Amino acid sequence: MTVQYLDLPPLAADIAFGLMANYDADNHPQKVSLLAGAYRDDRGLPWTLPCVKQAKERFSRNPLSMHEYLGIEGSPRLIDAAKSLTFGTELATSKNILSIQTVSGTGANHIAARFLATHLKPKQVFLPDPTWVNHKTIWASAGPNVAQKEYPYYSPTTRSVDFDGMMLTLETTSNPNDVVILQACAHNPTGVDLTQDQWIQVAELVKRKKLFVIFDSAYQGFATGDVEHDAWAVRHFTAHLFSDAGPDQDGPGLCVAQSFSKNLGLYGERVGVLHLVVSSDVSLHGARSQFALIARAEYSNPPRFGASIVETVLGCPELRAQWQHDLDTMSSRIKNMRRQLRRKLEEFGAQGDWSCIESQIGMFSFTGLTKEQVAKLRDDYHIYLLPSGRLSICGLTENNIDYVAKSISDVVNK
């Protein structure tokens, strides 16, 4: 009998994780990683938020409960807290919002893609150009029959949002029920966000064209230190969907893929929530059962430990206040490193306008460095960033900022 084996060509390795492995193997004493999407303190080390430490101390008195299964839909306490954080107290009480705990923001994006590809059946999904690379992978896996289209998001010329290009593409090439991916704040990888006026215009277009939006919300509170400000776009779109309710006015709805990895430093605990918002004439009962079916097949039950941390922090006024202080600590350090990097580049005479580094927001900066310049930084100076020129601000410290700025200046000026 002949035994048949799968004969599959190997896929290309993930660029970011491949570069991280190369960095780990690099023995140069001045090596610097500007790759990872994870907060680091000024010593370049992982930082456990004090509110998280205190939360773990509180529920560690009953450790056995941390190892029991959650229901398929997750922790009700976490879901209620996450819903209130995302939509605000008033909108969160709506009966037209369905939420389920997921395996971080990636899991929320994946369940949303599978659900919409199967039941909404969009012809196209529109992704920002550029965007988080996993958006494309998720839709290729969960919605292989949905055509992926890119809409202009970033203009290298102005180093800001290409709003005219974005609006023109969505206006002229989208169809009813098509899906649009939007990032709620601290856009990855560019670090540039829409203004509130621009968000209002996008919301009006989405509703008029009857498009379905997925908000990827990975940085609420982490971006600016203000959880209310960072949720503004999601709340506006939700309120806009509910306004003038009726079959001729409403779009099909929206999803929010929410992650607690960044804003609570719970990268390994994989805590996320997926929210589905629909108009008043659509029942959520069927959607709830479909979400549960997808979750059951993919991972059965979401993680409990991280969920317990989040619900403890958000549910206790004292810990909630500490969390706000922790958000201020992280966002302030990032803003400070942005200011220093810009100033150092200008001091070292780096050619070009580097004001964009300070005007951008969040964890990442789109530097404008070319692939060749990025390769030279890696090969000659042992400084690692993505080929796109995306730089993680969190990798900068008081100890390496001069070396990084001088190295970038040397490469750019050559």
mmCIF file of C-alpha atoms in Angstrom:
data_model
loop_
_atom_site.group_PDB
_atom_site.id
_atom_site.type_symbol
_atom_site.label_atom_id
_atom_site.label_comp_id
_atom_site.label_asym_id
_atom_site.label_seq_id
_atom_site.Cartn_x
_atom_site.Cartn_y
_atom_site.Cartn_z
ATOM 1 C CA MET A 1 0.000 0.000 0.000
ATOM 2 C CA THR A 2 1.291 3.417 -0.943
ATOM 3 C CA VAL A 3 1.172 6.082 1.759
ATOM 4 C CA GLN A 4 0.272 9.496 0.411
ATOM 5 C CA TYR A 5 1.810 12.576 1.970
ATOM 6 C CA LEU A 6 0.754 16.175 1.591
ATOM 7 C CA ASP A 7 3.117 17.802 -0.876
ATOM 8 C CA LEU A 8 2.835 21.488 -0.033
ATOM 9 C CA PRO A 9 5.303 24.235 -0.898
ATOM 10 C CA PRO A 10 6.462 26.217 2.147
ATOM 11 C CA LEU A 11 4.947 29.640 2.585
ATOM 12 C CA ALA A 12 7.048 32.723 3.110
ATOM 13 C CA ALA A 13 7.807 33.384 6.759
ATOM 14 C CA ASP A 14 6.079 36.287 8.495
ATOM 15 C CA ILE A 15 8.327 39.291 7.917
ATOM 16 C CA ALA A 16 8.034 40.793 11.393
ATOM 17 C CA PHE A 17 8.614 37.545 13.274
ATOM 18 C CA GLY A 18 11.465 36.622 10.937
ATOM 19 C CA LEU A 19 13.204 39.919 11.677
ATOM 20 C CA MET A 20 12.638 39.422 15.403
ATOM 21 C CA ALA A 21 14.408 36.075 15.161
ATOM 22 C CA ASN A 22 17.295 37.720 13.321
ATOM 23 C CA TYR A 23 17.501 40.384 16.012
ATOM 24 C CA ASP A 24 17.598 37.750 18.753
ATOM 25 C CA ALA A 25 20.486 36.019 16.971
ATOM 26 C CA ASP A 26 22.417 39.270 16.524
ATOM 27 C CA ASN A 27 25.267 39.575 19.036
ATOM 28 C CA HIS A 28 26.153 43.199 18.336
ATOM 29 C CA PRO A 29 26.321 45.158 21.626
ATOM 30 C CA GLN A 30 24.443 48.159 20.231
ATOM 31 C CA LYS A 31 21.658 46.299 18.440
ATOM 32 C CA VAL A 32 18.237 47.950 18.653
ATOM 33 C CA SER A 33 14.830 46.443 17.890
ATOM 34 C CA LEU A 34 12.244 48.904 16.615
ATOM 35 C CA LEU A 35 9.971 46.091 15.473
ATOM 36 C CA ALA A 36 7.614 44.814 18.123
ATOM 37 C CA GLY A 37 4.137 46.147 18.741
ATOM 38 C CA ALA A 38 4.551 45.971 22.495
ATOM 39 C CA TYR A 39 5.227 48.680 25.060
ATOM 40 C CA ARG A 40 8.668 48.799 26.642
ATOM 41 C CA ASP A 41 9.882 50.974 29.495
ATOM 42 C CA ASP A 42 12.885 53.269 29.258
ATOM 43 C CA ARG A 43 15.186 50.347 29.985
ATOM 44 C CA GLY A 44 13.773 48.537 26.985
ATOM 45 C CA LEU A 45 12.050 45.953 29.187
ATOM 46 C CA PRO A 46 8.442 44.693 29.292
ATOM 47 C CA TRP A 47 6.331 46.647 31.762
ATOM 48 C CA THR A 48 3.561 45.137 33.831
ATOM 49 C CA LEU A 49 0.992 47.823 34.548
ATOM 50 C CA PRO A 50 0.593 48.495 38.292
ATOM 51 C CA CYS A 51 -3.194 48.160 37.940
ATOM 52 C CA VAL A 52 -2.671 44.661 36.524
ATOM 53 C CA LYS A 53 -0.376 43.707 39.401
ATOM 54 C CA GLN A 54 -2.964 44.873 41.920
ATOM 55 C CA ALA A 55 -5.781 43.053 40.123
ATOM 56 C CA LYS A 56 -3.864 39.774 40.200
ATOM 57 C CA GLU A 57 -3.200 40.212 43.896
ATOM 58 C CA ARG A 58 -6.922 40.629 44.532
ATOM 59 C CA PHE A 59 -8.153 37.510 42.802
ATOM 60 C CA SER A 60 -5.146 35.337 43.598
ATOM 61 C CA ARG A 61 -6.825 34.535 46.919
ATOM 62 C CA ASN A 62 -9.141 32.193 44.992
ATOM 63 C CA PRO A 63 -6.795 30.723 42.360
ATOM 64 C CA LEU A 64 -8.912 27.646 41.594
ATOM 65 C CA SER A 65 -11.581 29.729 39.867
ATOM 66 C CA MET A 66 -8.969 31.004 37.403
ATOM 67 C CA HIS A 67 -8.706 27.566 35.797
ATOM 68 C CA GLU A 68 -12.351 26.760 35.180
ATOM 69 C CA TYR A 69 -13.947 26.971 31.749
ATOM 70 C CA LEU A 70 -15.786 30.086 30.706
ATOM 71 C CA GLY A 71 -18.921 29.765 28.612
ATOM 72 C CA ILE A 72 -18.539 29.875 24.852
ATOM 73 C CA GLU A 73 -19.508 33.559 24.748
ATOM 74 C CA GLY A 74 -17.044 34.435 27.497
ATOM 75 C CA SER A 75 -17.249 36.351 30.763
ATOM 76 C CA PRO A 76 -20.430 38.462 31.113
ATOM 77 C CA ARG A 77 -18.607 40.886 33.415
ATOM 78 C CA LEU A 78 -15.838 41.393 30.877
ATOM 79 C CA ILE A 79 -18.317 41.812 28.027
ATOM 80 C CA ASP A 80 -20.354 44.441 29.890
ATOM 81 C CA ALA A 81 -17.226 46.365 30.878
ATOM 82 C CA ALA A 82 -15.788 46.181 27.360
ATOM 83 C CA LYS A 83 -19.060 47.312 25.816
ATOM 84 C CA SER A 84 -19.251 50.325 28.130
ATOM 85 C CA LEU A 85 -15.613 51.203 27.433
ATOM 86 C CA THR A 86 -16.146 51.050 23.673
ATOM 87 C CA PHE A 87 -19.543 52.684 23.251
ATOM 88 C CA GLY A 88 -19.948 54.760 26.395
ATOM 89 C CA THR A 89 -22.566 54.286 29.091
ATOM 90 C CA GLU A 90 -25.579 55.434 27.082
ATOM 91 C CA LEU A 91 -24.981 53.561 23.808
ATOM 92 C CA ALA A 92 -23.836 50.417 25.626
ATOM 93 C CA THR A 93 -27.354 49.846 26.967
ATOM 94 C CA SER A 94 -28.783 49.427 23.473
ATOM 95 C CA LYS A 95 -30.416 46.082 22.722
ATOM 96 C CA ASN A 96 -28.992 46.309 19.215
ATOM 97 C CA ILE A 97 -25.421 45.552 20.268
ATOM 98 C CA LEU A 98 -24.259 41.943 20.537
ATOM 99 C CA SER A 99 -20.871 41.148 22.102
ATOM 100 C CA ILE A 100 -18.777 38.010 22.523
ATOM 101 C CA GLN A 101 -15.384 37.478 24.148
ATOM 102 C CA THR A 102 -12.668 36.487 21.670
ATOM 103 C CA VAL A 103 -9.033 35.468 21.522
ATOM 104 C CA SER A 104 -7.721 39.031 21.445
ATOM 105 C CA GLY A 105 -8.292 41.451 18.575
ATOM 106 C CA THR A 106 -7.049 38.954 16.004
ATOM 107 C CA GLY A 107 -9.748 36.496 17.026
ATOM 108 C CA ALA A 108 -12.361 39.250 16.939
ATOM 109 C CA ASN A 109 -11.317 40.231 13.422
ATOM 110 C CA HIS A 110 -11.374 36.602 12.300
ATOM 111 C CA ILE A 111 -14.831 35.815 13.699
ATOM 112 C CA ALA A 112 -16.167 39.017 12.133
ATOM 113 C CA ALA A 113 -14.680 38.088 8.766
ATOM 114 C CA ARG A 114 -16.067 34.535 8.859
ATOM 115 C CA PHE A 115 -19.488 35.694 9.990
ATOM 116 C CA LEU A 116 -19.791 38.436 7.373
ATOM 117 C CA ALA A 117 -18.318 36.387 4.524
ATOM 118 C CA THR A 118 -20.897 33.670 5.207
ATOM 119 C CA HIS A 119 -24.014 35.689 6.023
ATOM 120 C CA LEU A 120 -23.594 39.207 4.606
ATOM 121 C CA LYS A 121 -21.831 37.837 1.497
ATOM 122 C CA PRO A 122 -20.017 41.032 0.486
ATOM 123 C CA LYS A 123 -18.460 41.166 -2.951
ATOM 124 C CA GLN A 124 -15.505 43.174 -1.697
ATOM 125 C CA VAL A 125 -13.664 44.021 1.485
ATOM 126 C CA PHE A 126 -11.849 47.365 1.453
ATOM 127 C CA LEU A 127 -8.610 47.621 3.432
ATOM 128 C CA PRO A 128 -6.488 50.723 4.051
ATOM 129 C CA ASP A 129 -3.290 51.036 2.040
ATOM 130 C CA PRO A 130 -1.236 50.443 4.119
ATOM 131 C CA THR A 131 -2.701 48.529 7.045
ATOM 132 C CA TRP A 132 -1.862 45.921 9.674
ATOM 133 C CA VAL A 133 -0.589 43.036 7.582
ATOM 134 C CA ASN A 134 -2.780 40.483 9.376
ATOM 135 C CA HIS A 135 -5.961 42.080 8.015
ATOM 136 C CA LYS A 136 -5.175 40.619 4.602
ATOM 137 C CA THR A 137 -4.258 37.217 6.012
ATOM 138 C CA ILE A 138 -7.449 37.033 8.075
ATOM 139 C CA TRP A 139 -9.701 37.795 5.120
ATOM 140 C CA ALA A 140 -7.805 35.460 2.813
ATOM 141 C CA SER A 141 -8.458 32.672 5.335
ATOM 142 C CA ALA A 142 -11.946 33.523 6.593
ATOM 143 C CA GLY A 143 -13.409 35.044 3.420
ATOM 144 C CA PRO A 144 -11.527 33.577 0.443
ATOM 145 C CA ASN A 145 -14.402 34.362 -1.928
ATOM 146 C CA VAL A 146 -14.463 38.042 -0.988
ATOM 147 C CA ALA A 147 -12.302 40.190 -3.246
ATOM 148 C CA GLN A 148 -9.763 42.264 -1.329
ATOM 149 C CA LYS A 149 -9.507 45.880 -2.480
ATOM 150 C CA GLU A 150 -7.295 48.614 -1.091
ATOM 151 C CA TYR A 151 -8.321 52.224 -0.638
ATOM 152 C CA PRO A 152 -5.700 54.980 -0.407
ATOM 153 C CA TYR A 153 -5.035 55.893 3.198
ATOM 154 C CA TYR A 154 -1.557 57.387 3.475
ATOM 155 C CA SER A 155 0.078 59.967 1.231
ATOM 156 C CA PRO A 156 3.903 59.774 1.251
ATOM 157 C CA THR A 157 3.970 63.285 -0.203
ATOM 158 C CA THR A 158 2.040 64.996 2.580
ATOM 159 C CA ARG A 159 2.767 62.304 5.194
ATOM 160 C CA SER A 160 -0.880 62.480 6.209
ATOM 161 C CA VAL A 161 -4.172 60.770 5.379
ATOM 162 C CA ASP A 162 -4.983 60.681 1.668
ATOM 163 C CA PHE A 163 -8.557 61.584 2.459
ATOM 164 C CA ASP A 164 -9.586 62.585 -1.053
ATOM 165 C CA GLY A 165 -8.255 59.329 -2.480
ATOM 166 C CA MET A 166 -9.937 57.323 0.271
ATOM 167 C CA MET A 167 -13.336 58.937 -0.270
ATOM 168 C CA LEU A 168 -13.138 58.739 -4.075
ATOM 169 C CA THR A 169 -12.317 55.028 -4.014
ATOM 170 C CA LEU A 170 -15.105 54.140 -1.580
ATOM 171 C CA GLU A 171 -17.574 56.366 -3.441
ATOM 172 C CA THR A 172 -16.898 54.998 -6.921
ATOM 173 C CA THR A 173 -15.974 51.337 -6.428
ATOM 174 C CA SER A 174 -17.973 50.037 -3.449
ATOM 175 C CA ASN A 175 -21.284 48.175 -3.567
ATOM 176 C CA PRO A 176 -24.016 47.794 -0.923
ATOM 177 C CA ASN A 177 -22.990 45.261 1.760
ATOM 178 C CA ASP A 178 -19.297 45.599 0.957
ATOM 179 C CA VAL A 179 -17.081 45.638 4.051
ATOM 180 C CA VAL A 180 -14.724 48.489 4.978
ATOM 181 C CA ILE A 181 -11.912 48.013 7.501
ATOM 182 C CA LEU A 182 -11.208 51.110 9.605
ATOM 183 C CA GLN A 183 -8.796 51.552 12.505
ATOM 184 C CA ALA A 184 -10.373 53.437 15.389
ATOM 185 C CA CYS A 185 -7.228 55.306 16.478
ATOM 186 C CA ALA A 186 -3.415 55.183 16.313
ATOM 187 C CA HIS A 187 -3.414 53.751 12.798
ATOM 188 C CA ASN A 188 -0.988 50.868 12.320
ATOM 189 C CA PRO A 189 1.482 51.270 10.617
ATOM 190 C CA THR A 190 1.319 54.972 9.756
ATOM 191 C CA GLY A 191 0.478 56.656 13.054
ATOM 192 C CA VAL A 192 -1.833 59.143 11.287
ATOM 193 C CA ASP A 193 -5.563 59.319 12.034
ATOM 194 C CA LEU A 194 -8.569 60.986 10.470
ATOM 195 C CA THR A 195 -9.849 64.203 12.021
ATOM 196 C CA GLN A 196 -13.308 64.238 13.573
ATOM 197 C CA ASP A 197 -14.652 66.141 10.579
ATOM 198 C CA GLN A 198 -13.234 63.500 8.247
ATOM 199 C CA TRP A 199 -14.751 60.722 10.357
ATOM 200 C CA ILE A 200 -18.134 62.429 10.039
ATOM 201 C CA GLN A 201 -17.823 62.472 6.254
ATOM 202 C CA VAL A 202 -16.826 58.801 6.122
ATOM 203 C CA ALA A 203 -19.777 57.859 8.345
ATOM 204 C CA GLU A 204 -22.160 59.678 6.022
ATOM 205 C CA LEU A 205 -20.702 57.925 2.958
ATOM 206 C CA VAL A 206 -20.849 54.515 4.639
ATOM 207 C CA LYS A 207 -24.489 54.951 5.598
ATOM 208 C CA ARG A 208 -25.521 56.303 2.202
ATOM 209 C CA LYS A 209 -23.696 53.529 0.325
ATOM 210 C CA LYS A 210 -24.960 50.869 2.771
ATOM 211 C CA LEU A 211 -21.492 49.568 3.594
ATOM 212 C CA PHE A 212 -20.573 47.419 6.586
ATOM 213 C CA VAL A 213 -17.717 48.737 8.737
ATOM 214 C CA ILE A 214 -15.319 46.743 10.887
ATOM 215 C CA PHE A 215 -13.507 48.950 13.364
ATOM 216 C CA ASP A 216 -10.216 47.523 14.568
ATOM 217 C CA SER A 217 -9.817 49.027 18.049
ATOM 218 C CA ALA A 218 -6.458 47.958 19.449
ATOM 219 C CA TYR A 219 -5.237 51.176 21.088
ATOM 220 C CA GLN A 220 -8.094 52.778 23.034
ATOM 221 C CA GLY A 221 -6.510 54.816 25.823
ATOM 222 C CA PHE A 222 -3.035 53.787 24.731
ATOM 223 C CA ALA A 223 -3.034 56.238 21.811
ATOM 224 C CA THR A 224 -3.652 59.493 23.679
ATOM 225 C CA GLY A 225 -4.139 58.456 27.296
ATOM 226 C CA ASP A 226 -7.829 59.415 26.931
ATOM 227 C CA VAL A 227 -10.180 56.433 26.488
ATOM 228 C CA GLU A 228 -13.101 58.708 25.591
ATOM 229 C CA HIS A 229 -11.216 60.553 22.879
ATOM 230 C CA ASP A 230 -9.871 57.352 21.339
ATOM 231 C CA ALA A 231 -13.395 55.894 21.083
ATOM 232 C CA TRP A 232 -14.891 58.942 19.377
ATOM 233 C CA ALA A 233 -15.056 57.499 15.859
ATOM 234 C CA VAL A 234 -16.687 54.240 16.964
ATOM 235 C CA ARG A 235 -19.294 56.075 19.022
ATOM 236 C CA HIS A 236 -20.068 58.520 16.239
ATOM 237 C CA PHE A 237 -20.564 55.753 13.676
ATOM 238 C CA THR A 238 -22.772 53.829 16.108
ATOM 239 C CA ALA A 239 -24.958 56.829 16.893
ATOM 240 C CA HIS A 240 -25.124 57.657 13.192
ATOM 241 C CA LEU A 241 -26.292 54.124 12.418
ATOM 242 C CA PHE A 242 -29.095 54.415 14.977
ATOM 243 C CA SER A 243 -30.216 57.865 13.779
ATOM 244 C CA ASP A 244 -33.143 58.159 11.353
ATOM 245 C CA ALA A 245 -33.807 54.438 11.736
ATOM 246 C CA GLY A 246 -35.537 52.857 8.794
ATOM 247 C CA PRO A 247 -34.872 50.469 5.920
ATOM 248 C CA ASP A 248 -34.105 53.296 3.511
ATOM 249 C CA GLN A 249 -31.680 55.087 5.791
ATOM 250 C CA ASP A 250 -29.730 52.425 7.624
ATOM 251 C CA GLY A 251 -26.615 50.703 6.429
ATOM 252 C CA PRO A 252 -26.175 47.030 7.248
ATOM 253 C CA GLY A 253 -24.288 47.673 10.498
ATOM 254 C CA LEU A 254 -20.819 47.602 11.989
ATOM 255 C CA CYS A 255 -18.468 45.466 14.060
ATOM 256 C CA VAL A 256 -15.800 46.490 16.542
ATOM 257 C CA ALA A 257 -12.840 44.164 17.081
ATOM 258 C CA GLN A 258 -11.559 45.210 20.515
ATOM 259 C CA SER A 259 -8.210 44.211 22.005
ATOM 260 C CA PHE A 260 -6.799 44.672 25.512
ATOM 261 C CA SER A 261 -3.244 43.689 24.583
ATOM 262 C CA LYS A 262 -1.835 47.198 24.311
ATOM 263 C CA ASN A 263 -3.872 49.296 26.716
ATOM 264 C CA LEU A 264 -3.466 46.836 29.610
ATOM 265 C CA GLY A 265 -0.187 45.243 28.548
ATOM 266 C CA LEU A 266 -1.853 41.807 28.323
ATOM 267 C CA TYR A 267 -0.065 40.666 25.182
ATOM 268 C CA GLY A 268 0.118 36.999 26.144
ATOM 269 C CA GLU A 269 -3.316 36.708 27.762
ATOM 270 C CA ARG A 270 -5.174 37.274 24.460
ATOM 271 C CA VAL A 271 -8.160 39.212 25.749
ATOM 272 C CA GLY A 272 -10.544 40.606 23.163
ATOM 273 C CA VAL A 273 -14.212 41.275 22.494
ATOM 274 C CA LEU A 274 -16.166 41.414 19.245
ATOM 275 C CA HIS A 275 -19.159 43.752 19.115
ATOM 276 C CA LEU A 276 -21.857 43.630 16.437
ATOM 277 C CA VAL A 277 -24.088 46.685 16.005
ATOM 278 C CA VAL A 278 -27.206 46.491 13.837
ATOM 279 C CA SER A 279 -30.244 48.654 13.132
ATOM 280 C CA SER A 280 -33.424 48.231 15.118
ATOM 281 C CA ASP A 281 -35.222 46.091 12.531
ATOM 282 C CA VAL A 282 -32.649 43.289 12.611
ATOM 283 C CA SER A 283 -32.762 40.497 15.210
ATOM 284 C CA LEU A 284 -29.518 39.592 16.966
ATOM 285 C CA HIS A 285 -30.728 36.176 18.102
ATOM 286 C CA GLY A 286 -29.511 34.405 14.975
ATOM 287 C CA ALA A 287 -26.232 36.329 14.975
ATOM 288 C CA ARG A 288 -25.551 35.310 18.568
ATOM 289 C CA SER A 289 -25.927 31.621 17.746
ATOM 290 C CA GLN A 290 -23.667 31.994 14.700
ATOM 291 C CA PHE A 291 -20.963 33.751 16.733
ATOM 292 C CA ALA A 292 -21.127 30.966 19.307
ATOM 293 C CA LEU A 293 -20.901 28.318 16.589
ATOM 294 C CA ILE A 294 -17.753 29.885 15.103
ATOM 295 C CA ALA A 295 -16.169 30.303 18.546
ATOM 296 C CA ARG A 296 -17.014 26.711 19.508
ATOM 297 C CA ALA A 297 -15.365 25.357 16.376
ATOM 298 C CA GLU A 298 -12.257 27.534 16.612
ATOM 299 C CA TYR A 299 -11.335 27.511 20.304
ATOM 300 C CA SER A 300 -14.413 26.339 22.251
ATOM 301 C CA ASN A 301 -13.914 28.642 25.252
ATOM 302 C CA PRO A 302 -12.033 31.957 25.523
ATOM 303 C CA PRO A 303 -9.236 32.415 28.086
ATOM 304 C CA ARG A 304 -10.366 33.189 31.645
ATOM 305 C CA PHE A 305 -7.220 34.528 33.311
ATOM 306 C CA GLY A 306 -6.785 37.666 31.232
ATOM 307 C CA ALA A 307 -10.531 38.308 31.226
ATOM 308 C CA SER A 308 -10.494 38.281 35.032
ATOM 309 C CA ILE A 309 -7.739 40.882 35.049
ATOM 310 C CA VAL A 310 -9.591 43.213 32.686
ATOM 311 C CA GLU A 311 -12.960 42.951 34.424
ATOM 312 C CA THR A 312 -11.314 43.493 37.816
ATOM 313 C CA VAL A 313 -9.500 46.633 36.660
ATOM 314 C CA LEU A 314 -12.484 48.117 34.836
ATOM 315 C CA GLY A 315 -14.944 47.175 37.580
ATOM 316 C CA CYS A 316 -13.101 48.687 40.539
ATOM 317 C CA PRO A 317 -12.995 52.514 40.815
ATOM 318 C CA GLU A 318 -9.622 52.416 42.563
ATOM 319 C CA LEU A 319 -8.029 50.177 39.932
ATOM 320 C CA ARG A 320 -9.739 52.079 37.127
ATOM 321 C CA ALA A 321 -8.084 55.259 38.400
ATOM 322 C CA GLN A 322 -4.725 53.485 38.571
ATOM 323 C CA TRP A 323 -5.239 52.267 34.998
ATOM 324 C CA GLN A 324 -5.766 55.845 33.855
ATOM 325 C CA HIS A 325 -2.472 56.774 35.511
ATOM 326 C CA ASP A 326 -0.782 53.830 33.775
ATOM 327 C CA LEU A 327 -2.175 54.935 30.409
ATOM 328 C CA ASP A 328 -0.765 58.400 31.041
ATOM 329 C CA THR A 329 2.623 56.851 31.841
ATOM 330 C CA MET A 330 2.745 54.882 28.582
ATOM 331 C CA SER A 331 1.348 57.542 26.268
ATOM 332 C CA SER A 332 3.546 60.258 27.815
ATOM 333 C CA ARG A 333 6.710 58.222 27.336
ATOM 334 C CA ILE A 334 5.839 57.574 23.701
ATOM 335 C CA LYS A 335 5.166 61.262 23.069
ATOM 336 C CA ASN A 336 8.451 62.161 24.747
ATOM 337 C CA MET A 337 10.423 59.716 22.602
ATOM 338 C CA ARG A 338 8.763 61.116 19.490
ATOM 339 C CA ARG A 339 9.878 64.621 20.452
ATOM 340 C CA GLN A 340 13.409 63.466 21.207
ATOM 341 C CA LEU A 341 13.795 61.452 18.006
ATOM 342 C CA ARG A 342 12.698 64.391 15.875
ATOM 343 C CA ARG A 343 15.004 66.780 17.734
ATOM 344 C CA LYS A 344 17.984 64.408 17.522
ATOM 345 C CA LEU A 345 17.484 63.811 13.798
ATOM 346 C CA GLU A 346 17.459 67.550 13.221
ATOM 347 C CA GLU A 347 20.525 68.037 15.446
ATOM 348 C CA PHE A 348 22.438 65.383 13.520
ATOM 349 C CA GLY A 349 21.483 67.047 10.248
ATOM 350 C CA ALA A 350 19.297 64.317 8.783
ATOM 351 C CA GLN A 351 18.032 65.536 5.420
ATOM 352 C CA GLY A 352 14.296 66.026 5.073
ATOM 353 C CA ASP A 353 11.354 67.138 7.194
ATOM 354 C CA TRP A 354 10.975 64.998 10.321
ATOM 355 C CA SER A 355 8.052 66.853 11.879
ATOM 356 C CA CYS A 356 5.796 63.913 10.954
ATOM 357 C CA ILE A 357 7.359 61.828 13.716
ATOM 358 C CA GLU A 358 5.979 64.212 16.305
ATOM 359 C CA SER A 359 2.615 64.786 14.617
ATOM 360 C CA GLN A 360 1.896 61.062 14.302
ATOM 361 C CA ILE A 361 0.299 59.228 17.198
ATOM 362 C CA GLY A 362 0.529 55.909 18.980
ATOM 363 C CA MET A 363 3.051 53.125 18.989
ATOM 364 C CA PHE A 364 4.290 53.355 15.406
ATOM 365 C CA SER A 365 5.842 55.921 13.093
ATOM 366 C CA PHE A 366 5.920 55.755 9.311
ATOM 367 C CA THR A 367 9.391 57.231 8.808
ATOM 368 C CA GLY A 368 9.515 57.393 5.019
ATOM 369 C CA LEU A 369 12.745 55.379 4.989
ATOM 370 C CA THR A 370 13.152 53.246 1.865
ATOM 371 C CA LYS A 371 13.674 49.490 1.872
ATOM 372 C CA GLU A 372 17.304 50.047 0.954
ATOM 373 C CA GLN A 373 17.811 52.445 3.856
ATOM 374 C CA VAL A 374 16.098 50.037 6.247
ATOM 375 C CA ALA A 375 18.369 47.217 5.033
ATOM 376 C CA LYS A 376 21.454 49.395 5.565
ATOM 377 C CA LEU A 377 20.352 50.257 9.085
ATOM 378 C CA ARG A 378 20.008 46.547 9.800
ATOM 379 C CA ASP A 379 23.198 45.366 8.103
ATOM 380 C CA ASP A 380 25.572 48.176 9.074
ATOM 381 C CA TYR A 381 24.118 49.513 12.312
ATOM 382 C CA HIS A 382 22.163 46.507 13.697
ATOM 383 C CA ILE A 383 18.966 48.558 13.970
ATOM 384 C CA TYR A 384 15.876 46.554 13.047
ATOM 385 C CA LEU A 385 12.609 47.926 11.664
ATOM 386 C CA LEU A 386 10.125 46.748 9.054
ATOM 387 C CA PRO A 387 10.991 47.100 5.342
ATOM 388 C CA SER A 388 8.089 49.560 4.996
ATOM 389 C CA GLY A 389 9.971 51.995 7.225
ATOM 390 C CA ARG A 390 7.564 51.467 10.118
ATOM 391 C CA LEU A 391 9.339 52.149 13.391
ATOM 392 C CA SER A 392 8.122 51.146 16.842
ATOM 393 C CA ILE A 393 8.577 54.169 19.075
ATOM 394 C CA CYS A 394 8.488 51.883 22.132
ATOM 395 C CA GLY A 395 11.904 50.496 21.210
ATOM 396 C CA LEU A 396 13.522 53.881 21.771
ATOM 397 C CA THR A 397 15.110 54.670 25.129
ATOM 398 C CA GLU A 398 17.264 57.392 26.648
ATOM 399 C CA ASN A 399 20.231 55.059 26.187
ATOM 400 C CA ASN A 400 19.795 54.336 22.474
ATOM 401 C CA ILE A 401 18.092 57.448 21.083
ATOM 402 C CA ASP A 402 21.368 59.144 20.099
ATOM 403 C CA TYR A 403 22.678 56.009 18.388
ATOM 404 C CA VAL A 404 19.435 55.467 16.479
ATOM 405 C CA ALA A 405 19.120 59.097 15.376
ATOM 406 C CA LYS A 406 22.789 59.323 14.325
ATOM 407 C CA SER A 407 22.519 56.043 12.391
ATOM 408 C CA ILE A 408 19.354 57.143 10.574
ATOM 409 C CA SER A 409 21.018 60.469 9.761
ATOM 410 C CA ASP A 410 24.078 58.727 8.329
ATOM 411 C CA VAL A 411 21.962 56.438 6.157
ATOM 412 C CA VAL A 412 19.651 59.185 4.919
ATOM 413 C CA ASN A 413 22.462 61.619 4.137
ATOM 414 C CA LYS A 414 24.427 59.011 2.204
#
